Amino acid sequence: MELSESIRHANGRQRKPVVVTTDMSDREAKMSDQETVDEEEALIRSSDSEDGHPRVRNGIRGELGNVSLLLFLYILQGIPLGLAGSIPLIMQSKNVSYRDQAYFSFVFWPFSLKLLWAPLVDSLYVQQFGRRKSWLVPTQYLLGLFMLGLSFTVDSLLDTNGSRGPDVVTLTSVFFMLAFLAATQDIAVDGWALTMLSRENVGYASTCNSVGQTAGYFLGNVLFLALESADFCNKYLRFEPQEQGIVTLSDFLFFWGIVFMVSTTLVAIIKKENSKQQRSKKRPKEETQGVLETYKLLFSIIKMPAVFTFCCLLLTSKIGFSAADAVTGLKLVEAGVPKAELALLAVPMVPLQILLPVVISKYTAGPRPLDIFYKAFPFRLLIGLEYALLVWWTPSVKHDEGFPVYYYAVVLLSYAVHQVALYSMYVACMAFHAKVSDPVIGGTYMTLLNTVTNLGGNWPSTLALWLVDPLTSKECRGAPSQTCGSVEEAGLCVKEGGACFTTLDGYYVESMVCVVIGLCWWLFLGKKMKQLQEEGSSAWHCRIRK
């Protein structure tokens, strides 16, 4: 269960629904952030002297405008991700099937796959307009247009008055494009950040990235869900109750569509990427590598036996957590827990999510960072079982006025413990990536490993959502001749005067199966992952050099 994972700054991109449908390294882990940090450190070191003479640092004051622009661009990037993360919760309140939720979970894949088209964004551009603006401006215009268009149709797409319910296929297609465009914008902004700021201030780029995207996701997910909820608004923000929240999804989309269009126009007209200042000696020069050369480099890295084995382990390591991470939050909403309340429970987690990487990094800085990964693995599996117990317990504590305070305290504590195990594995994995990456091609190497890590969380989550319905057994009571095997059959059961009752919830079946699979992985393949730490640097370094 991920309560607004993107308030998961380490969660990186994909920050997900209040209860995300993918693993943290899915909000996103930030694939390009580590590459940015690596390059920043090199640039900062090179900026300490020029022509043998020490440079005088002028501080950040002279570049507050550039820092503000970067921060704003990253905030814009988080908005569509946050909105996409809110849709599964809205659909769950409309009783869509878990198979439909599995379809929609593909929306969160682009940030895990952006390495596939990142070389195109880096290599193809119009020189006169600017290397990064050539992609940033049209991408943000398309994001604005998609939001404006969707604002007029989203209510009908989510409408449940018809016989077929929400149009999940169209919703998935539209929000997939939004996530794809946001991932493309991320590639362009990450690259522009390195040259927009001077060498002495380029370190602020990663700060803008993490703060901006987290803030954007918060606005598009947590804040939207709170303001869209009639119950939340009536309870906390109004004196007289009303049937709707303060904002609707169509209103929110329209507002941000206008913001995208206006701000993109201003950036296109006012901000000059190829100005004299941008070409000054204080600005790092970007290297241009051909598209084919980049793809050949990636392929050569994957072919190395140690890397190939490690990637296979990364792609299978999170199967044991898929039911807990992808389905638990949706089950809580199904049991009656308000989605706005779940969203707000993520807010107290922000300090914990900031402190955890700092604390855990002290134990992963040595030569064997994956030992922490291995030790945290079984605890995270046990938390998955605890989540299943939490879902089973939820209906028994619900009363007419909602849920008691102690219930939310239990949910918050469960989520906090989950975050400790999750971040222990995440930080350990990132530390190992940094340890084995060939320093000559560190950026590409790190991005590849982070991409595989993210994908290893996405596909099990999608599969877990897909299998909930087939593993669930229901019977029609009150109409003996009817069954409840599908939505149509359930409708006939109700029409004949009966009611569908769940005799076996597929979520509990999945939870047990996932834990068993996870334990098997830990006992057999987990040891193999630890053994990879014994490989020498020659097993990880690529023969091809930039």
XYZ file of C-alpha atoms in Angstrom:
546
model
C 0.000 0.000 0.000
C 1.437 3.340 -0.988
C -0.245 6.381 0.469
C 0.793 8.938 -2.099
C 4.064 7.509 -2.942
C 5.404 10.556 -4.538
C 5.405 12.272 -1.391
C 7.852 9.469 -1.838
C 10.669 11.816 -3.071
C 12.778 8.762 -3.249
C 9.880 7.191 -4.881
C 10.690 9.133 -7.562
C 8.712 9.446 -10.566
C 5.621 7.612 -10.706
C 4.548 8.785 -7.719
C 1.353 7.060 -7.574
C -2.017 7.111 -6.211
C -2.714 7.782 -2.681
C -2.497 4.162 -2.647
C -0.193 3.614 -5.478
C -0.509 0.783 -7.878
C 3.222 0.341 -8.289
C 6.300 0.159 -6.140
C 8.103 3.202 -4.909
C 10.926 2.958 -7.321
C 7.866 3.215 -9.724
C 6.501 7.773 -7.978
C 8.493 7.643 -9.709
C 12.532 6.329 -8.103
C 14.040 9.032 -10.130
C 15.949 7.449 -12.938
C 17.625 10.551 -14.187
C 18.242 12.111 -10.797
C 21.293 10.011 -10.017
C 22.703 10.726 -13.439
C 22.125 14.404 -12.809
C 23.820 14.244 -9.434
C 26.828 12.432 -10.861
C 27.270 15.021 -13.578
C 26.669 17.849 -11.137
C 29.461 16.672 -8.869
C 31.866 16.430 -11.774
C 30.873 19.875 -12.998
C 31.194 21.420 -9.574
C 34.647 19.945 -9.157
C 35.701 21.231 -12.547
C 34.387 24.673 -11.678
C 36.705 25.109 -8.744
C 39.428 26.268 -11.068
C 39.735 27.445 -14.627
C 43.039 27.886 -16.404
C 44.749 26.953 -13.144
C 43.265 29.834 -11.184
C 40.741 29.397 -8.386
C 37.283 30.738 -9.116
C 35.313 33.009 -6.862
C 31.839 31.662 -6.079
C 29.114 34.244 -6.428
C 26.368 32.230 -4.740
C 22.842 31.578 -5.900
C 21.470 35.109 -5.783
C 22.339 35.877 -9.363
C 20.482 32.807 -10.574
C 17.324 32.861 -8.522
C 15.368 33.309 -11.732
C 16.789 30.127 -13.267
C 16.279 28.157 -10.064
C 12.687 29.393 -9.826
C 12.045 28.419 -13.438
C 13.428 24.918 -12.910
C 11.368 24.500 -9.764
C 8.234 25.594 -11.609
C 8.903 23.233 -14.530
C 9.301 20.297 -12.161
C 6.083 21.274 -10.359
C 4.263 21.240 -13.695
C 5.735 17.810 -14.350
C 4.253 16.439 -11.130
C 0.706 17.694 -11.810
C -0.321 15.127 -14.484
C 1.359 12.361 -12.477
C -0.637 13.290 -9.394
C -3.864 13.442 -11.374
C -3.153 10.047 -12.926
C -2.537 8.701 -9.435
C -5.945 9.904 -8.241
C -7.958 8.155 -10.976
C -7.651 4.579 -9.568
C -9.126 5.768 -6.281
C -11.974 7.557 -8.044
C -12.655 4.471 -10.166
C -12.547 2.233 -7.101
C -15.303 4.301 -5.494
C -17.333 3.581 -8.654
C -16.907 -0.198 -8.215
C -14.842 -0.906 -11.317
C -13.251 -4.341 -11.611
C -9.670 -5.017 -10.640
C -9.021 -6.060 -14.207
C -9.893 -2.503 -15.215
C -7.513 -1.253 -12.528
C -4.829 -3.454 -14.081
C -5.464 -1.842 -17.477
C -5.115 1.604 -15.964
C -1.898 0.691 -14.153
C -0.096 0.831 -17.524
C -0.410 4.610 -17.159
C 2.458 4.489 -14.673
C 4.897 2.691 -16.972
C 6.348 5.572 -19.072
C 8.689 6.837 -16.354
C 10.056 3.306 -16.047
C 10.629 3.034 -19.791
C 11.771 6.533 -20.753
C 15.286 5.256 -21.365
C 13.901 3.814 -24.616
C 13.347 7.260 -26.157
C 15.671 9.439 -24.058
C 18.466 9.204 -26.679
C 16.099 10.700 -29.258
C 15.309 13.656 -26.999
C 19.008 14.228 -26.353
C 20.108 13.981 -29.985
C 17.353 15.438 -32.198
C 16.595 19.162 -31.890
C 16.423 22.503 -33.701
C 19.656 24.360 -32.985
C 18.191 27.840 -33.499
C 15.371 27.277 -31.027
C 17.409 25.431 -28.413
C 18.331 21.853 -27.671
C 15.964 21.483 -24.723
C 13.244 23.948 -25.740
C 12.826 21.989 -28.989
C 11.222 19.260 -26.884
C 10.053 21.137 -23.791
C 7.792 23.654 -25.532
C 5.812 21.276 -27.804
C 5.592 18.678 -25.042
C 4.093 21.129 -22.548
C 1.724 22.522 -25.166
C 0.483 18.980 -25.781
C 0.093 18.427 -22.045
C -1.993 21.599 -21.815
C -4.128 20.657 -24.809
C -4.715 17.148 -23.459
C -5.820 18.566 -20.116
C -8.127 21.113 -21.707
C -9.694 18.508 -23.966
C -10.019 16.007 -21.150
C -11.700 18.587 -18.909
C -14.735 18.546 -21.254
C -14.995 14.745 -21.462
C -13.641 13.303 -18.202
C -17.023 13.387 -16.443
C -18.614 11.304 -19.180
C -15.622 8.928 -19.196
C -16.061 8.333 -15.459
C -19.871 8.236 -15.649
C -21.458 5.164 -14.057
C -25.056 5.876 -15.043
C -24.711 3.919 -18.237
C -24.697 0.146 -18.477
C -20.945 -0.160 -19.060
C -19.586 2.073 -16.297
C -16.410 4.177 -16.663
C -14.656 4.072 -20.034
C -11.441 2.574 -18.688
C -9.818 2.036 -22.098
C -10.136 5.695 -23.102
C -9.088 6.898 -19.647
C -6.024 4.659 -19.786
C -5.089 5.873 -23.259
C -5.403 9.553 -22.376
C -3.580 9.379 -19.059
C -0.895 7.167 -20.580
C -0.219 9.950 -23.060
C -0.130 12.469 -20.220
C 2.429 10.339 -18.361
C 4.424 9.798 -21.574
C 4.543 13.533 -22.232
C 5.492 14.226 -18.600
C 8.344 11.698 -18.865
C 9.536 13.351 -22.081
C 9.347 16.767 -20.421
C 11.393 15.326 -17.565
C 14.172 14.247 -19.935
C 14.318 17.722 -21.463
C 14.230 19.578 -18.133
C 16.863 17.307 -16.562
C 19.187 18.052 -19.461
C 18.460 21.779 -19.499
C 19.051 22.037 -15.751
C 22.734 21.184 -16.228
C 23.331 24.111 -18.559
C 20.754 26.584 -17.310
C 22.633 26.921 -14.008
C 26.276 27.907 -13.675
C 28.785 25.289 -12.646
C 28.958 26.508 -9.080
C 25.153 26.321 -8.689
C 24.360 23.243 -10.771
C 23.940 21.264 -7.548
C 20.606 23.015 -7.022
C 19.190 21.131 -10.017
C 18.532 17.929 -8.067
C 16.955 19.954 -5.265
C 14.572 21.592 -7.735
C 13.818 18.147 -9.134
C 12.887 16.457 -5.866
C 11.103 19.429 -4.297
C 9.298 20.471 -7.478
C 8.004 17.065 -8.516
C 6.953 16.217 -4.975
C 5.061 19.508 -4.721
C 3.439 18.968 -8.118
C 2.336 15.469 -7.247
C 0.965 16.715 -3.941
C -1.095 19.363 -5.731
C -2.390 16.958 -8.375
C -3.117 14.084 -6.024
C -3.443 14.800 -2.314
C -4.787 18.351 -2.565
C -7.117 17.485 -5.444
C -8.558 14.424 -3.696
C -9.185 16.479 -0.568
C -10.891 19.360 -2.392
C -12.846 16.973 -4.631
C -14.250 15.050 -1.669
C -17.621 16.367 -0.513
C -17.196 14.655 2.861
C -13.809 16.260 3.489
C -14.944 19.720 2.389
C -18.146 19.527 4.433
C -16.246 18.342 7.488
C -13.285 20.719 7.427
C -13.857 23.582 4.977
C -17.565 24.449 4.970
C -20.180 25.689 7.369
C -23.073 24.312 5.295
C -22.802 20.818 3.737
C -23.097 20.434 -0.048
C -23.284 17.413 -2.327
C -20.013 18.116 -4.178
C -16.507 19.105 -3.205
C -15.020 22.540 -3.780
C -13.535 21.494 -7.133
C -14.344 18.814 -9.685
C -11.914 16.838 -11.811
C -12.972 18.724 -14.936
C -12.411 22.087 -13.212
C -8.989 21.010 -11.997
C -7.947 19.772 -15.441
C -9.168 22.960 -17.109
C -7.279 25.190 -14.663
C -3.985 23.383 -15.084
C -4.464 23.138 -18.839
C -4.598 26.936 -18.959
C -1.548 27.166 -16.680
C 0.410 24.865 -19.001
C -0.532 26.843 -22.119
C 0.248 30.268 -20.641
C 3.483 29.297 -18.891
C 4.797 27.421 -21.925
C 4.161 30.447 -24.122
C 6.069 32.666 -21.705
C 8.995 30.229 -21.572
C 9.097 29.988 -25.361
C 9.144 33.771 -25.799
C 11.109 35.047 -22.817
C 13.623 32.344 -21.855
C 16.528 32.161 -24.306
C 18.375 28.881 -24.239
C 21.128 29.987 -26.599
C 21.860 33.389 -25.060
C 25.392 34.699 -24.660
C 25.181 34.052 -20.932
C 24.155 30.470 -21.609
C 27.270 30.016 -23.765
C 29.644 31.611 -21.257
C 32.529 29.738 -19.748
C 30.620 29.396 -16.507
C 28.125 27.125 -18.231
C 29.001 23.453 -18.775
C 29.079 22.364 -22.397
C 26.836 19.477 -23.340
C 28.203 16.564 -25.300
C 26.117 15.257 -28.160
C 26.142 11.512 -28.672
C 24.438 9.865 -31.610
C 21.232 7.903 -31.137
C 22.649 4.655 -32.496
C 25.796 4.992 -30.401
C 23.712 5.370 -27.241
C 21.589 2.314 -27.999
C 24.687 0.265 -28.816
C 26.186 1.324 -25.500
C 23.094 0.214 -23.585
C 23.051 -3.135 -25.367
C 26.722 -3.711 -24.636
C 26.089 -3.112 -20.922
C 23.166 -5.559 -20.778
C 25.207 -8.287 -22.497
C 27.705 -8.475 -19.625
C 26.938 -11.650 -17.580
C 26.999 -9.928 -14.180
C 24.737 -7.108 -15.368
C 22.338 -9.505 -17.100
C 22.036 -11.649 -13.952
C 21.523 -8.598 -11.770
C 18.812 -7.238 -14.101
C 16.970 -10.575 -14.006
C 17.052 -10.502 -10.205
C 15.782 -6.917 -10.154
C 12.906 -7.814 -12.470
C 11.725 -10.614 -10.170
C 12.596 -9.354 -6.686
C 9.328 -7.470 -6.069
C 6.837 -10.174 -6.971
C 6.413 -10.943 -3.285
C 5.307 -7.380 -2.515
C 2.971 -6.848 -5.484
C -0.337 -7.656 -3.764
C 0.451 -5.470 -0.760
C 1.736 -2.528 -2.804
C -0.798 -2.555 -5.640
C -4.062 -3.792 -4.142
C -4.157 -2.949 -0.418
C -5.044 0.729 -0.777
C -7.796 -0.012 -3.280
C -9.206 -2.621 -0.929
C -9.333 -0.052 1.860
C -11.281 2.324 -0.380
C -13.579 -0.555 -1.313
C -14.139 -1.196 2.399
C -15.314 2.399 2.861
C -12.186 4.290 3.912
C -12.464 7.795 2.375
C -9.851 8.330 -0.317
C -9.245 11.903 0.862
C -8.431 10.674 4.367
C -5.976 8.154 2.962
C -4.342 10.869 0.907
C -3.863 13.109 3.912
C -2.261 10.271 5.887
C 0.681 10.571 3.495
C 1.494 14.067 4.742
C 2.966 13.016 8.129
C 5.179 10.574 6.229
C 7.085 13.318 4.405
C 9.630 13.956 7.220
C 10.148 10.198 7.578
C 10.709 9.806 3.835
C 13.288 12.586 3.925
C 15.172 11.234 6.954
C 15.131 7.524 6.094
C 17.567 7.687 3.129
C 19.988 9.737 5.228
C 19.935 7.247 8.106
C 19.973 4.108 5.959
C 22.801 5.369 3.738
C 25.154 5.080 6.728
C 24.695 1.307 6.602
C 24.885 0.945 2.822
C 28.063 2.970 2.288
C 30.347 -0.041 2.725
C 31.454 -2.682 0.225
C 28.315 -4.858 0.712
C 25.229 -2.609 0.425
C 22.989 -5.473 -0.704
C 23.280 -7.080 2.734
C 20.770 -4.457 3.928
C 18.526 -5.306 0.969
C 18.647 -8.986 1.929
C 17.949 -8.357 5.629
C 14.987 -6.022 4.982
C 13.378 -8.366 2.438
C 11.581 -10.781 4.853
C 10.337 -7.930 7.041
C 8.682 -6.323 4.031
C 7.052 -9.646 3.208
C 5.632 -9.838 6.743
C 4.278 -6.321 6.385
C 2.352 -7.600 3.358
C 0.610 -10.122 5.599
C -0.089 -7.374 8.129
C -1.704 -5.322 5.338
C -3.996 -8.267 4.567
C -5.005 -8.394 8.244
C -5.617 -4.643 8.165
C -7.983 -4.998 5.184
C -9.802 -7.890 6.913
C -10.135 -5.832 10.121
C -11.350 -2.634 8.448
C -15.094 -3.476 8.023
C -15.420 -4.443 11.689
C -14.363 -0.999 12.960
C -16.455 1.065 10.569
C -19.439 2.885 12.080
C -22.036 5.336 10.835
C -19.792 8.365 11.320
C -16.798 6.768 9.618
C -13.727 5.294 11.250
C -12.340 5.978 14.733
C -9.097 7.867 15.252
C -7.282 4.775 16.492
C -7.974 3.067 13.163
C -6.175 5.803 11.223
C -3.345 5.608 13.770
C -2.948 1.899 12.986
C -2.965 2.596 9.243
C -0.382 5.346 9.679
C 1.851 3.131 11.814
C 1.566 0.287 9.305
C 2.540 2.600 6.489
C 5.486 3.987 8.478
C 6.867 0.509 9.172
C 6.383 -0.344 5.507
C 8.361 2.742 4.517
C 11.302 1.712 6.703
C 11.557 -1.675 4.977
C 10.916 -0.197 1.535
C 13.527 2.536 1.856
C 16.076 0.106 3.303
C 15.821 -1.987 0.159
C 15.652 1.023 -2.126
C 18.692 2.856 -0.718
C 20.711 -0.380 -0.632
C 19.870 -1.047 -4.271
C 20.777 2.482 -5.350
C 24.043 2.269 -3.406
C 24.948 -0.928 -5.244
C 24.096 0.710 -8.568
C 26.528 3.504 -7.785
C 29.165 1.017 -6.634
C 29.203 -1.124 -9.771
C 28.471 1.465 -12.466
C 31.370 2.055 -14.827
C 32.480 5.633 -14.006
C 33.346 6.321 -17.645
C 29.717 5.779 -18.681
C 28.166 6.287 -15.236
C 25.124 8.282 -16.321
C 23.926 5.779 -18.918
C 24.794 2.845 -16.664
C 22.889 4.211 -13.671
C 19.866 5.122 -15.766
C 19.721 1.602 -17.188
C 19.844 -0.054 -13.765
C 17.274 2.350 -12.334
C 14.996 1.699 -15.308
C 15.153 -2.062 -14.700
C 14.504 -1.490 -10.990
C 11.383 0.544 -11.746
C 10.132 -1.958 -14.302
C 10.634 -4.724 -11.756
C 8.040 -3.006 -9.583
C 5.585 -2.140 -12.359
C 4.892 -5.448 -14.042
C 4.154 -7.448 -10.840
C 1.767 -4.710 -9.683
C -0.125 -4.784 -12.968
C -0.314 -8.578 -12.823
C -1.468 -8.511 -9.202
C -4.344 -6.179 -10.079
C -5.256 -8.327 -13.069
C -5.507 -11.543 -11.003
C -7.674 -10.262 -8.132
C -10.985 -10.853 -9.927
C -10.167 -14.326 -11.359
C -9.076 -15.483 -7.902
C -12.226 -14.129 -6.229
C -15.285 -16.350 -5.743
C -18.792 -14.901 -5.389
C -22.250 -16.404 -5.131
C -25.706 -15.005 -5.764
C -27.977 -15.279 -2.763
C -31.692 -14.750 -3.178
C -31.746 -15.778 -6.841
C -30.590 -19.415 -6.986
C -30.445 -19.601 -10.771
C -28.042 -16.681 -11.086
C -24.282 -16.367 -10.609
C -21.874 -13.489 -9.962
C -18.905 -14.439 -12.110
C -18.897 -11.168 -14.069
C -20.315 -7.665 -13.904
C -23.138 -8.651 -16.250
C -24.013 -11.738 -14.208
C -23.948 -9.706 -11.004
C -26.375 -7.250 -12.603
C -28.758 -10.091 -13.489
C -28.488 -11.391 -9.919
C -29.572 -8.037 -8.517
C -32.288 -7.726 -11.168
C -33.741 -11.062 -10.070
C -33.903 -9.853 -6.472
C -30.691 -11.428 -5.249
C -27.370 -10.077 -3.984
C -23.759 -11.053 -4.630
C -21.629 -12.112 -1.675
C -17.899 -12.774 -1.744
C -17.056 -16.267 -0.515
C -13.312 -16.022 -1.233
C -11.502 -12.712 -1.809
C -8.738 -13.032 -4.376
C -6.731 -10.389 -2.533
C -6.143 -12.723 0.409
C -5.196 -15.550 -1.944
C -2.734 -13.258 -3.703
C -1.291 -12.047 -0.416
C -0.465 -15.584 0.674
C 0.864 -16.658 -2.726
C 3.011 -13.538 -3.039
C 4.545 -14.096 0.384
C 5.356 -17.710 -0.487
C 6.929 -16.666 -3.788
C 8.804 -13.895 -2.014
C 10.202 -16.288 0.597
C 11.358 -18.678 -2.125
C 13.055 -15.797 -3.937
C 14.718 -14.667 -0.707
C 16.011 -18.137 0.177
C 17.394 -19.009 -3.243
C 17.808 -15.990 -5.531
C 18.429 -13.521 -2.706
C 21.665 -15.294 -1.888
C 22.637 -15.078 -5.551
C 22.142 -11.315 -5.417
C 24.397 -11.087 -2.362
C 27.052 -13.108 -4.174
C 27.166 -10.538 -6.968
C 28.884 -8.243 -4.480
C 31.908 -10.536 -4.665
C 32.390 -9.865 -8.376
C 35.355 -7.680 -9.241
C 35.081 -4.357 -11.051
C 36.094 -6.011 -14.332
C 32.796 -7.945 -14.307
C 30.839 -4.689 -14.347
C 32.943 -2.374 -16.527
C 32.079 -2.123 -20.194
C 34.681 -2.232 -22.938
C 32.966 0.503 -24.922
C 33.942 3.976 -23.816
C 32.445 7.366 -24.533
